[in-house]
Coordinates of C-alpha atoms in Angstrom, one line a residue:
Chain A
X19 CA 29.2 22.9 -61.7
X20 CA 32.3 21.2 -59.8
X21 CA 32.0 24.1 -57.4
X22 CA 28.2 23.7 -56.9
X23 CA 29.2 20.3 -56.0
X24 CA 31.7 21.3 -53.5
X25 CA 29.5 24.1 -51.9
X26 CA 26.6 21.2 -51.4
X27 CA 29.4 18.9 -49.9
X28 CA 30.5 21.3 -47.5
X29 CA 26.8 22.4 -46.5
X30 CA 25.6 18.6 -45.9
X31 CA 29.1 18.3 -43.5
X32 CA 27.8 21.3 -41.4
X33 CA 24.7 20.5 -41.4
X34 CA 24.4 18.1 -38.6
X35 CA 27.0 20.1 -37.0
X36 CA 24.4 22.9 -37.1
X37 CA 21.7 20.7 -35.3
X38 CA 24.2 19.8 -32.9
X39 CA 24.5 23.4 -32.1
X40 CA 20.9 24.1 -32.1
X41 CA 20.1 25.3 -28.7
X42 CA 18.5 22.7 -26.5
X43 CA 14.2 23.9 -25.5
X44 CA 13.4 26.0 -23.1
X45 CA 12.8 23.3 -20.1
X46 CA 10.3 25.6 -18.4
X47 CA 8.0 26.1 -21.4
X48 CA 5.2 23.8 -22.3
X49 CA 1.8 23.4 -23.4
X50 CA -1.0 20.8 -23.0
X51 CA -1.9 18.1 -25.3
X52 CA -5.1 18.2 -24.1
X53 CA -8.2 20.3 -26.1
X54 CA -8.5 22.1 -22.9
X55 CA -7.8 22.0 -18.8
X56 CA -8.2 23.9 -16.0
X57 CA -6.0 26.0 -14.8
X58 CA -7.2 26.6 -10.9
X59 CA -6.0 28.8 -8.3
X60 CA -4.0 26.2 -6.4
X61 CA -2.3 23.1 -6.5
X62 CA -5.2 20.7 -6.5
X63 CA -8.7 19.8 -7.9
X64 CA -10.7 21.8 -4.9
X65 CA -9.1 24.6 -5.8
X66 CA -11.8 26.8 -8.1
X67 CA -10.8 26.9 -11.8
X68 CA -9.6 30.6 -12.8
X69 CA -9.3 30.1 -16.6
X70 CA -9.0 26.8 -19.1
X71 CA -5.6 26.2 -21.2
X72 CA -6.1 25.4 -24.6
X73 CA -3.9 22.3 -26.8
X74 CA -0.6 23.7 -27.9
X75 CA -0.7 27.3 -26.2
X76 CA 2.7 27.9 -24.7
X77 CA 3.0 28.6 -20.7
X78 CA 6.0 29.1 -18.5
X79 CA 6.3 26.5 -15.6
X80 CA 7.4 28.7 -12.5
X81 CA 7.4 26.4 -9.7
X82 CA 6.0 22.7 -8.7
X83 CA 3.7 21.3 -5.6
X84 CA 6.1 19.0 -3.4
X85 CA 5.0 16.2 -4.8
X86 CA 5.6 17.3 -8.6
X87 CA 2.4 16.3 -9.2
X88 CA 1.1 19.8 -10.1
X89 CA 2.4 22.5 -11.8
X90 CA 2.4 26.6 -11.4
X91 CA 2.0 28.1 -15.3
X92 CA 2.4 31.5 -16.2
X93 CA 2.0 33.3 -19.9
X94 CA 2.5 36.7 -20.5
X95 CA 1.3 39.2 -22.8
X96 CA 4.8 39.9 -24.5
X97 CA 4.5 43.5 -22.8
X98 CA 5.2 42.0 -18.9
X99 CA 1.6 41.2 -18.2
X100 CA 0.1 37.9 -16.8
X101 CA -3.2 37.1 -19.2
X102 CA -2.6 33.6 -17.5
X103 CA -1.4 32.2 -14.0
X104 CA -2.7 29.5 -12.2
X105 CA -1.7 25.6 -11.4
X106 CA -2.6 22.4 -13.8
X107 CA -2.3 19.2 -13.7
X108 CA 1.4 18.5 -15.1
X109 CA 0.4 15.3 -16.4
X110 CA -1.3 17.6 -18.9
X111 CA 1.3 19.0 -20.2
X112 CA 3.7 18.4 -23.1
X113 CA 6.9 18.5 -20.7
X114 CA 10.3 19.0 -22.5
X115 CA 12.8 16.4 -22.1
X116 CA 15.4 18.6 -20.2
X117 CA 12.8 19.8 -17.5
X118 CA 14.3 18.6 -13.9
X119 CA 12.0 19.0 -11.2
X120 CA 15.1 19.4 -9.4
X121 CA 16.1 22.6 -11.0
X122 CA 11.7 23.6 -10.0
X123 CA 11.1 25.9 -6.9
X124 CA 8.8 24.5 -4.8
X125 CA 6.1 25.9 -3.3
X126 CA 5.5 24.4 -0.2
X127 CA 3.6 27.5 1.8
X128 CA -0.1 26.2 -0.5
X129 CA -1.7 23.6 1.1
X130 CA -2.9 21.0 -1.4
X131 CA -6.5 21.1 -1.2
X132 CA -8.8 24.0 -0.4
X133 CA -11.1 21.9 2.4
X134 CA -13.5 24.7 2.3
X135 CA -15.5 24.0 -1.1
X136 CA -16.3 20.9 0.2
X137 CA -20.0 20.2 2.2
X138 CA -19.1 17.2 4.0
X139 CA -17.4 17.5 7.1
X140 CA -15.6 14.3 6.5
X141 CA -14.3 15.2 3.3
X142 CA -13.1 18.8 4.8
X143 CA -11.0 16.6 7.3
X144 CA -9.5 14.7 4.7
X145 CA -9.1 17.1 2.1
X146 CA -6.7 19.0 5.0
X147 CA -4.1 16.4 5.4
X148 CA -1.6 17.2 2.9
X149 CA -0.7 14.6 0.5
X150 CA 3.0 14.3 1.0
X151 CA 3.5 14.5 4.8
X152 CA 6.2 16.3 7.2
X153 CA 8.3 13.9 9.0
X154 CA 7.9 14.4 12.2
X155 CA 10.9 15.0 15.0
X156 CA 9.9 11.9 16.7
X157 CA 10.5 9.7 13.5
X158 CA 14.1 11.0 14.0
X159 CA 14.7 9.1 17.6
X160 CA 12.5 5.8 16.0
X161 CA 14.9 5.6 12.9
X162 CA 18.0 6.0 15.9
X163 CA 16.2 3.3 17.9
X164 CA 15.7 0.8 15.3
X165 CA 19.5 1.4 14.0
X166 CA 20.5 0.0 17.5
X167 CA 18.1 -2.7 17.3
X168 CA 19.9 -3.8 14.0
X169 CA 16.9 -2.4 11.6
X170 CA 18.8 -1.7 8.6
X171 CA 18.5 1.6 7.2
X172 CA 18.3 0.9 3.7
X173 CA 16.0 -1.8 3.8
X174 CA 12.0 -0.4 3.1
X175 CA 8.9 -3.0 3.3
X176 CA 5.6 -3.0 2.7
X177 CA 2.5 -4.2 4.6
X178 CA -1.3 -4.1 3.3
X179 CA -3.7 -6.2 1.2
X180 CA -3.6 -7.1 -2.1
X181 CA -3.7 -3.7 -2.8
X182 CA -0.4 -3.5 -1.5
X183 CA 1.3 -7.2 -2.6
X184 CA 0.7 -6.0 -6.9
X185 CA 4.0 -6.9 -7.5
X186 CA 4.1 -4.3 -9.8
X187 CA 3.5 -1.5 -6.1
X188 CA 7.4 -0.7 -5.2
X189 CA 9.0 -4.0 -6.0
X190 CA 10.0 -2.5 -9.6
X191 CA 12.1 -0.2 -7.7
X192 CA 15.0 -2.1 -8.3
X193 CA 14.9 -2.3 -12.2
X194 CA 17.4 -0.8 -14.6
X195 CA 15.5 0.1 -17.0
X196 CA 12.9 2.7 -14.9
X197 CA 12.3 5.8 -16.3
X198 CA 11.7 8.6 -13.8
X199 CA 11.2 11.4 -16.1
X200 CA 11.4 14.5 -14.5
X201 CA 11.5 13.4 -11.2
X202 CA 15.6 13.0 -11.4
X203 CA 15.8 14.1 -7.8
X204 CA 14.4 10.8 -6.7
X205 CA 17.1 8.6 -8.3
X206 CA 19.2 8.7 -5.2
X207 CA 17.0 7.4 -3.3
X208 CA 15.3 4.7 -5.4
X209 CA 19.1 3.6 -5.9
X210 CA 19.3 3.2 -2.0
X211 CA 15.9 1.4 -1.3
X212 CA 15.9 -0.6 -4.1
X213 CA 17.5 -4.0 -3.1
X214 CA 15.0 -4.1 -0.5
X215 CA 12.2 -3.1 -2.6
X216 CA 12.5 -5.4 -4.9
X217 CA 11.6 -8.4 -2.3
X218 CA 8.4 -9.3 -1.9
X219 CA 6.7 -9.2 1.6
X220 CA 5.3 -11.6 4.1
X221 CA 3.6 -9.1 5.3
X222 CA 1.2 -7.9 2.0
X223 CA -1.2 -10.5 0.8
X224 CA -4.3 -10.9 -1.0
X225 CA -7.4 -11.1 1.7
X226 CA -5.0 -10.1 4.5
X227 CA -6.6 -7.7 6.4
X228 CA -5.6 -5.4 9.9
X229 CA -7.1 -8.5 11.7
X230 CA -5.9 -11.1 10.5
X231 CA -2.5 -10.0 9.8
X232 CA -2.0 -10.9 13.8
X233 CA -3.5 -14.2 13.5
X234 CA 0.2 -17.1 12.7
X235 CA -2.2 -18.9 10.2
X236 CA -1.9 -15.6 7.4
X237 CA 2.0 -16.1 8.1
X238 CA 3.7 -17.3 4.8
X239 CA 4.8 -21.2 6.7
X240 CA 7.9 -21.5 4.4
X241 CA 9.3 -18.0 5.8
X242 CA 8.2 -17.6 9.1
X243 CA 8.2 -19.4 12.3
X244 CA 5.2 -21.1 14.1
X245 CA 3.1 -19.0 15.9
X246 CA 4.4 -15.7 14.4
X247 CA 2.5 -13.2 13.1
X248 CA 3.0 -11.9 9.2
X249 CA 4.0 -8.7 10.5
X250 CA 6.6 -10.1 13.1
X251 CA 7.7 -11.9 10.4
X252 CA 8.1 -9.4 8.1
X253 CA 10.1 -7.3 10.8
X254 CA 12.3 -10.4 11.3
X255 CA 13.2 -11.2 7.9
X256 CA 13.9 -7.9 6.8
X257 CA 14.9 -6.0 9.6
X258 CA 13.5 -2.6 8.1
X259 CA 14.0 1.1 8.7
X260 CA 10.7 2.1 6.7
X261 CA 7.1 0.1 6.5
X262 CA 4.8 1.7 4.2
X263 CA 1.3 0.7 5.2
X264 CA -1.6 0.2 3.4
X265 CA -5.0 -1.5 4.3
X266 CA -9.1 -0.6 3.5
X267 CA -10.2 -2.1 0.5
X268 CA -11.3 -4.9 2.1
X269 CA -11.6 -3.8 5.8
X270 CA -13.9 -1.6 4.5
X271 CA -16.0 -4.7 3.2
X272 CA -15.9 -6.7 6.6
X273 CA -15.3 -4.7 9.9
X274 CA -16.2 -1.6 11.3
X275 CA -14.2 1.5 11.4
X276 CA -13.9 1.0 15.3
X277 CA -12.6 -2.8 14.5
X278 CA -10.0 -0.6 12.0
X279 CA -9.2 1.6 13.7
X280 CA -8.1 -1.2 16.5
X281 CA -6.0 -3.0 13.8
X282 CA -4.1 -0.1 12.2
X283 CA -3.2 1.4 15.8
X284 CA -2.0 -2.0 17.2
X285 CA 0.0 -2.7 13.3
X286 CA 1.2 1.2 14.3
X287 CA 1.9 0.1 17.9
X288 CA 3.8 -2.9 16.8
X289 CA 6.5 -1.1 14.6
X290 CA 7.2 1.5 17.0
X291 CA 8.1 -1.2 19.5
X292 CA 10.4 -2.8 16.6
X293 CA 11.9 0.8 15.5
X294 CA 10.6 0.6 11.7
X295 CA 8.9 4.1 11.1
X296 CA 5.2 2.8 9.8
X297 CA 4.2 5.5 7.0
X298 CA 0.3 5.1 6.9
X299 CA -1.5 5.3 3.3
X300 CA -5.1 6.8 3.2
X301 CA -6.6 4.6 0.5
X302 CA -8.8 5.3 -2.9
X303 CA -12.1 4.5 -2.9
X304 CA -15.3 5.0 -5.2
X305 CA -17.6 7.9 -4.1
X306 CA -20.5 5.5 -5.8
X307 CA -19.6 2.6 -3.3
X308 CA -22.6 2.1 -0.9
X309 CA -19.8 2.1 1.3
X310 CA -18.2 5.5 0.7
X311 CA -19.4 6.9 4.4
X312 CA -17.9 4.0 5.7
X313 CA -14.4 4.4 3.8
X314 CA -14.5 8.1 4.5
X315 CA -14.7 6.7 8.3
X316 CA -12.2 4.8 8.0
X317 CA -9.4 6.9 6.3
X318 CA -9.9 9.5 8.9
X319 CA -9.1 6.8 12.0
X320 CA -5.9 6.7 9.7
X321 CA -5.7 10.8 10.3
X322 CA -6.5 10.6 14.0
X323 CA -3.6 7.4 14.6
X324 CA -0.8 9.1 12.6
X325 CA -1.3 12.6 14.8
X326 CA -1.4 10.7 18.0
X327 CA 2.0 8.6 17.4
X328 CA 3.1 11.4 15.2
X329 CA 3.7 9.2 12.6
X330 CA 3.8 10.0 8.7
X331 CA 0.3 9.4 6.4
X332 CA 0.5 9.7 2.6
X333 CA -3.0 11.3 1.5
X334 CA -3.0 8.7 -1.5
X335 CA -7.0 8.9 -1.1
X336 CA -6.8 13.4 -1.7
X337 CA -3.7 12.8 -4.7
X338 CA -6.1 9.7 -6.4
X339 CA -8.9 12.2 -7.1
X340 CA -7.4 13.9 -9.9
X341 CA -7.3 10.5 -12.0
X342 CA -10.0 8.7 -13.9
X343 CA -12.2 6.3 -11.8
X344 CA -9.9 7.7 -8.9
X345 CA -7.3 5.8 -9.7
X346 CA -9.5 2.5 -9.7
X347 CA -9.4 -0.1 -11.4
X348 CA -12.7 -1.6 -13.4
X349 CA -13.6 -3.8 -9.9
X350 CA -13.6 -0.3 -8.5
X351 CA -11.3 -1.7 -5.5
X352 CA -7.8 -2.5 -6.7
X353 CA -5.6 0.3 -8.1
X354 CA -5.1 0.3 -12.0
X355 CA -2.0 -0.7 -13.5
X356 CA -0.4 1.3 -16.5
X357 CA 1.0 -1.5 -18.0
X358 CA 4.7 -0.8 -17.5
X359 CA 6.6 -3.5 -16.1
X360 CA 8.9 -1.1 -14.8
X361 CA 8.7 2.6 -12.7
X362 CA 7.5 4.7 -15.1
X363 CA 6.9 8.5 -13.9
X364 CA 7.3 10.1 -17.7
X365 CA 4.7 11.2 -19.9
X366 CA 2.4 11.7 -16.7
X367 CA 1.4 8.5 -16.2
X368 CA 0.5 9.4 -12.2
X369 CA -2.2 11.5 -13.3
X370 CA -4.0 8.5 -15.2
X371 CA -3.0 5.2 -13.4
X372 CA -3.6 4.4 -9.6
X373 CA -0.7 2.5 -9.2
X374 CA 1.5 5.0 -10.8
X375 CA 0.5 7.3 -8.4
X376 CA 0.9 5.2 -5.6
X377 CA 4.6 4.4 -6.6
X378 CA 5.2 8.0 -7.1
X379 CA 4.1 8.9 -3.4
X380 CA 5.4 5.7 -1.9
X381 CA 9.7 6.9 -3.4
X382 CA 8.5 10.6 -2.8
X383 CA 7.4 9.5 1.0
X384 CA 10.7 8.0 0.6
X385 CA 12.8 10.3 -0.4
X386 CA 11.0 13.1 2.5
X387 CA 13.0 10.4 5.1
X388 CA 16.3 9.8 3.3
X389 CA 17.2 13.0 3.2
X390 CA 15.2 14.7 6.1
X391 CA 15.9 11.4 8.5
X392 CA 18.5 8.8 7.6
X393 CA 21.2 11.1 5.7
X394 CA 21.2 13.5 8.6
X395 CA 21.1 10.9 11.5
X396 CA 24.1 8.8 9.4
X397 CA 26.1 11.9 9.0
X398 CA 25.8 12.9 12.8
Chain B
X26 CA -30.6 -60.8 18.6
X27 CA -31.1 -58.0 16.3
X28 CA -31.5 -56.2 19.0
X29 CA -28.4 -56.4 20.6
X30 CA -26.2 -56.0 17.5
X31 CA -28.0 -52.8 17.1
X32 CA -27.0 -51.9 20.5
X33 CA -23.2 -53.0 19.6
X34 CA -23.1 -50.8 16.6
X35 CA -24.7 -47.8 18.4
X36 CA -21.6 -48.9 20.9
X37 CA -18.9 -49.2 18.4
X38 CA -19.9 -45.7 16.5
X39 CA -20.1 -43.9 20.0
X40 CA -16.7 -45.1 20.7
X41 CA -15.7 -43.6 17.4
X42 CA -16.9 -40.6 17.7
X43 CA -15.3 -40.4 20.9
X44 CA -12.3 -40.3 18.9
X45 CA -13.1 -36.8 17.1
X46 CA -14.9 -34.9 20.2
X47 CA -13.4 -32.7 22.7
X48 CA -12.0 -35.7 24.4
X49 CA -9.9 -36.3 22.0
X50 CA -6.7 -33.3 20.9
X51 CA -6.9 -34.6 17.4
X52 CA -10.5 -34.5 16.8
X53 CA -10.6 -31.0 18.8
X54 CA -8.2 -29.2 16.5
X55 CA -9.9 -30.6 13.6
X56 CA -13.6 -29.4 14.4
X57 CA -11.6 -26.1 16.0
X58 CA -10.5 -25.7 12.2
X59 CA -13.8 -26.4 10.6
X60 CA -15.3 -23.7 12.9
X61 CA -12.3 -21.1 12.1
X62 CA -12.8 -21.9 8.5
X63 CA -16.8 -21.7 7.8
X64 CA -16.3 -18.6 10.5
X65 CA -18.7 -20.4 12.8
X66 CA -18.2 -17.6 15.8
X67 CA -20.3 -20.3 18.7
X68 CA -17.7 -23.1 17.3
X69 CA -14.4 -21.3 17.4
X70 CA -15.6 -20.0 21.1
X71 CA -16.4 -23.6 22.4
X72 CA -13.5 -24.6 21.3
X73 CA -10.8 -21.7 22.2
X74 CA -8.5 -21.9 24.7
X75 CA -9.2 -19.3 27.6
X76 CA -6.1 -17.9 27.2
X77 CA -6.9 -16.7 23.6
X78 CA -10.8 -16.0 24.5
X79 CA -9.7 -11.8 23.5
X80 CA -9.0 -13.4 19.8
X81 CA -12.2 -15.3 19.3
X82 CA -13.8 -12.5 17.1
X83 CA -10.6 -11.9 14.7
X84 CA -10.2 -16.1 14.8
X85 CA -13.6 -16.7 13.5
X86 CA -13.4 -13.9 11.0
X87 CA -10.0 -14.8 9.7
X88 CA -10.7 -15.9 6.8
X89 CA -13.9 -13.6 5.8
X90 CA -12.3 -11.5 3.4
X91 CA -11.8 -14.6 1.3
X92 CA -14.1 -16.6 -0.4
X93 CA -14.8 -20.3 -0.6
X94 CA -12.6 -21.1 2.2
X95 CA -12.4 -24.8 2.4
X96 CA -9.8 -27.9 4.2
X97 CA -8.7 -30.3 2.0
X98 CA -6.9 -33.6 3.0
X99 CA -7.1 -32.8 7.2
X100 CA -5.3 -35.5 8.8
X101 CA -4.6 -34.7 12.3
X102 CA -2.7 -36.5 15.2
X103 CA -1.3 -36.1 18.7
X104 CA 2.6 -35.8 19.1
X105 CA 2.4 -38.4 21.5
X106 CA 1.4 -37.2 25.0
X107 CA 2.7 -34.0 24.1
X108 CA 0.4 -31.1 24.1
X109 CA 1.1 -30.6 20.9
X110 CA -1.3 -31.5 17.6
X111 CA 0.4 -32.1 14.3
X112 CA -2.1 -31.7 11.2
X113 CA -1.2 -32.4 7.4
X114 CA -3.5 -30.6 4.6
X115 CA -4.3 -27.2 3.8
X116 CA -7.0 -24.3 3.4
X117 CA -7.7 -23.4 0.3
X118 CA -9.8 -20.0 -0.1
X119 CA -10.4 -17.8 -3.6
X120 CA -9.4 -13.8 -3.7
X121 CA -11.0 -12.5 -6.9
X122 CA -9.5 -14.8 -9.6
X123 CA -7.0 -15.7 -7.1
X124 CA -6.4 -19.1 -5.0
X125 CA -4.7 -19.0 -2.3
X126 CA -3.5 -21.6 0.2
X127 CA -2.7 -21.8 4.2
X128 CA -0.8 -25.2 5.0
X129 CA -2.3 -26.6 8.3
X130 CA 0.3 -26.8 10.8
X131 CA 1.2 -28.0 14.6
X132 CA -0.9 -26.5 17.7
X133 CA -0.9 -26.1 21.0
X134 CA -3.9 -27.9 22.5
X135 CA -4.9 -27.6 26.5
X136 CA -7.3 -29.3 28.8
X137 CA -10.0 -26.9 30.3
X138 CA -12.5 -28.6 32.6
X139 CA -11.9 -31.9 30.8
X140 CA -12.3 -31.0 27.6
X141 CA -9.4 -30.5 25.1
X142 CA -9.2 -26.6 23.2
X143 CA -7.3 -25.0 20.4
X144 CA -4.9 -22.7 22.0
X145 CA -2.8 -21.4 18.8
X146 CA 0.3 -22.7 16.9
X147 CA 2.6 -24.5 18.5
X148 CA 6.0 -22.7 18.6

């Protein structure tokens, strides 16, 4: 009896020892929660759907789109045959805890649409701008002309509409409690743009539009100075290295894409003369909308500006079509919120909420010129 | 009698409303604002300076993406002889559930052709 005791003693003292020595998960296995999704050829919704993935079947993750966003799944036979290869939504899936997408190849050679299946040529146009953009060369000698001009090159604003001024749209940057998930990689840089992220802009306001963001009166009075304009304000006060731009919801409502297009190049115009690199931000918009044509119309002038001053556009409008009500939310012209009062890119929240997804492209966006702009131009 | 203190009181009112025409800086900026506010496009172009005629379209549609768009408590006056208009109130305008407010501020004012024009804020 006595040694009974002792045995059951020394098995409850090893015990947790033994969980402690359990091996950790397999990071690149997972399956859906979902009853079923579809798995598609390539890493977007245009791209046809080869097979569905039940709830709970295991897959092997092999590699990521360069946004994360989407995932390349594998499962095999046991015998070294594929039954099952194709890219989901990784939102979808039931990601272990230890999965980095830094430790993920990316595939960067797929585009991230397949224009073809669509019958609209407008949609084919912007279907082919890839979501995450490639900084261009000439973004290099802006960043080196706005360091001399005393931009600093930590400092990031933001310019747009109410869209754009939610409070909860990059100023939660600077929080300690975020939770990137499995986006580590992006740490660095939401450690660097933070401070200036978490300030709100004199240049993002409800109603403000690409018009009127040149007219003094939109200018907040107690920050800037009479007669100046929100976005020389903005400039001023913050002496940034990076703008990210968004405006469309309500253009869309008031002008015409010519009277938008107008705006956006002279907002464009405006911080290449003041050496902030303006990334551009196609914007979400309901296919139901009377006004789709028009919206359509007016996210490709956003196409057409960015290739003539070579500067870098986020396809938000392309990435928002994978999540319900595109990302809307129930006035079907402001993004939705998740609810978080903090960054939150775990448990795929990008694939269900607007404004997660346009936090997660805004620090991806920034992340591309950290490291492919300011880290190199610092170190030379 | 009657008569002629009807003329005197068409008199005195006409020499009132002097005081708010384009004659006057103070009453020009004022009815410039009224026009800029209820986006009356003929208004804000009558009343623009020549300089800014290019603006005229983005003034009078400033504040169309809003709703509601109203002055309260306008109160303006010259700074002297100055050029220069001072105004105290504010615009108030509706986004959604949202107000939100544009303090009125100091302009420049000109004289075209004898008749003074809103010509932007005074830096």
């Amino acid at each position: 009896m006595r040694l009974l005791a002792v045995l059951l003693f020394g098995l409850l003292l090893t015990a947790p020892v033994a969980a402690q020595n359990a091996p950790e998960p397999d990071p690149f296995v997972a399956s859906t929660y979902l009853n079923a999704i579809n798995v598609r050829s390539g890493p977007g919704e245009t791209f046809a759907a080869v097979t569905s993935l039940g709830k709970g079947i295991p897959v092997r993750i092999v590699e990521r789109n360069r946004v994360g966003t989407w995932l390349h799944i594998q499962r095999d036979d046991g015998a070294g045959g594929l039954i099952l290869d194709g890219w989901v939504v990784g939102g979808y899936l039931d990601l272990a805890d230890n999965l980095r997408y830094s430790e993920l190849p990316v595939n960067d050679s797929l585009p991230d649409a397949d224009p073809s299946s669509q019958n609209s040529q407008s949609m084919k146009l912007l279907y082919a701008v890839p979501v995450m953009p490639f900084i261009s060369p000439a973004m290099h000698d802006l960043f080196l002309k706005g360091l001399q001009m005393g931009n600093r090159s930590n400092a990031v604003t933001k310019v747009g509409d109410s869209l754009v001024a939610n409070e909860y749209y990059l100023q939660l940057m600077n929080r300690p409690d975020n939770n990137l998930g499995h986006y580590d990689f992006l740490a660095e840089t939401i450690a660097y743009f933070g401070a200036s992220a978490a300030q709100p802009s004199a240049a993002a306001r409800v109603g403000l539009s690409t018009a009127v963001i040149f007219d003094p009166m939109w200018a907040d009075s107690t920050r800037c100075e009479a007669g100046e304009t929100a976005l020389d304000c903005e400039y001023r006060l913050k002496m940034p290295g990076v703008a990210l731009v968004m405006f469309g919801p309500n253009d869309v409502l008031h002008i015409s894409p010519k009277a938008y297009y107008d705006g956006m190049e002279k907002i464009v115009q405006r911080s290449l003369e003041k050496g902030v690199i303006p990334v551009l931000f196609t914007f979400s918009y309901n296919p139901d909308s009377e006004l789709w044509q028009e919206a359509l119309a007016f996210n490709l002038s956003l196409v057409e500006i960015a290739n003539q001053y070579q500067v870098p556009l986020v396809n938000l409008w392309a990435a928002a079509r994978i999540i319900p009500d595109y990302g809307l939310d129930t006035d079907l012209v402001h993004l939705k919120n998740s609810g978080f009062e903090y960054l939150n890119f775990a448990n795929g929240n990008e694939a269900f909420y607007g404004v997660a997804m346009q936090n997660l492209l805004a620090v991806r966006v920034l992340d591309e010129i950290r490291r492919g702009i300011i880290m190199t131009s610092l170190a030379g | 009698m009657r008569k002629l203190f009807l003329v005197m009181i068409a008199l005195l009112l006409t020499a009132c409303g002097g005081g708010s025409g384009n004659g006057d800086p103070a009453g020009a900026v004022q009815r410039y604002l009224q026009a800029k506010v209820s986006g009356d496009a003929e208004g804000v172009r009558s009343l623009l300076c020549a300089a800014m005629e290019a603006d005229a379209e983005r003034e009078a549609a400033s504040f169309a993406t809003v709703s509601g768009a109203s002055i309260e408590g306008m109160t303006c006056a010259r700074d002297g002889e100055t050029d220069r208009v001072k105004c105290e109130g504010k615009i108030v305008a509706t986004y959604g559930q949202e107000k939100t407010e544009f303090p009125l501020g100091t302009y420049s004012v000109v004289q075209e052709d004898g008749e003074w024009k809103w010509c932007g804020e005074a830096s």
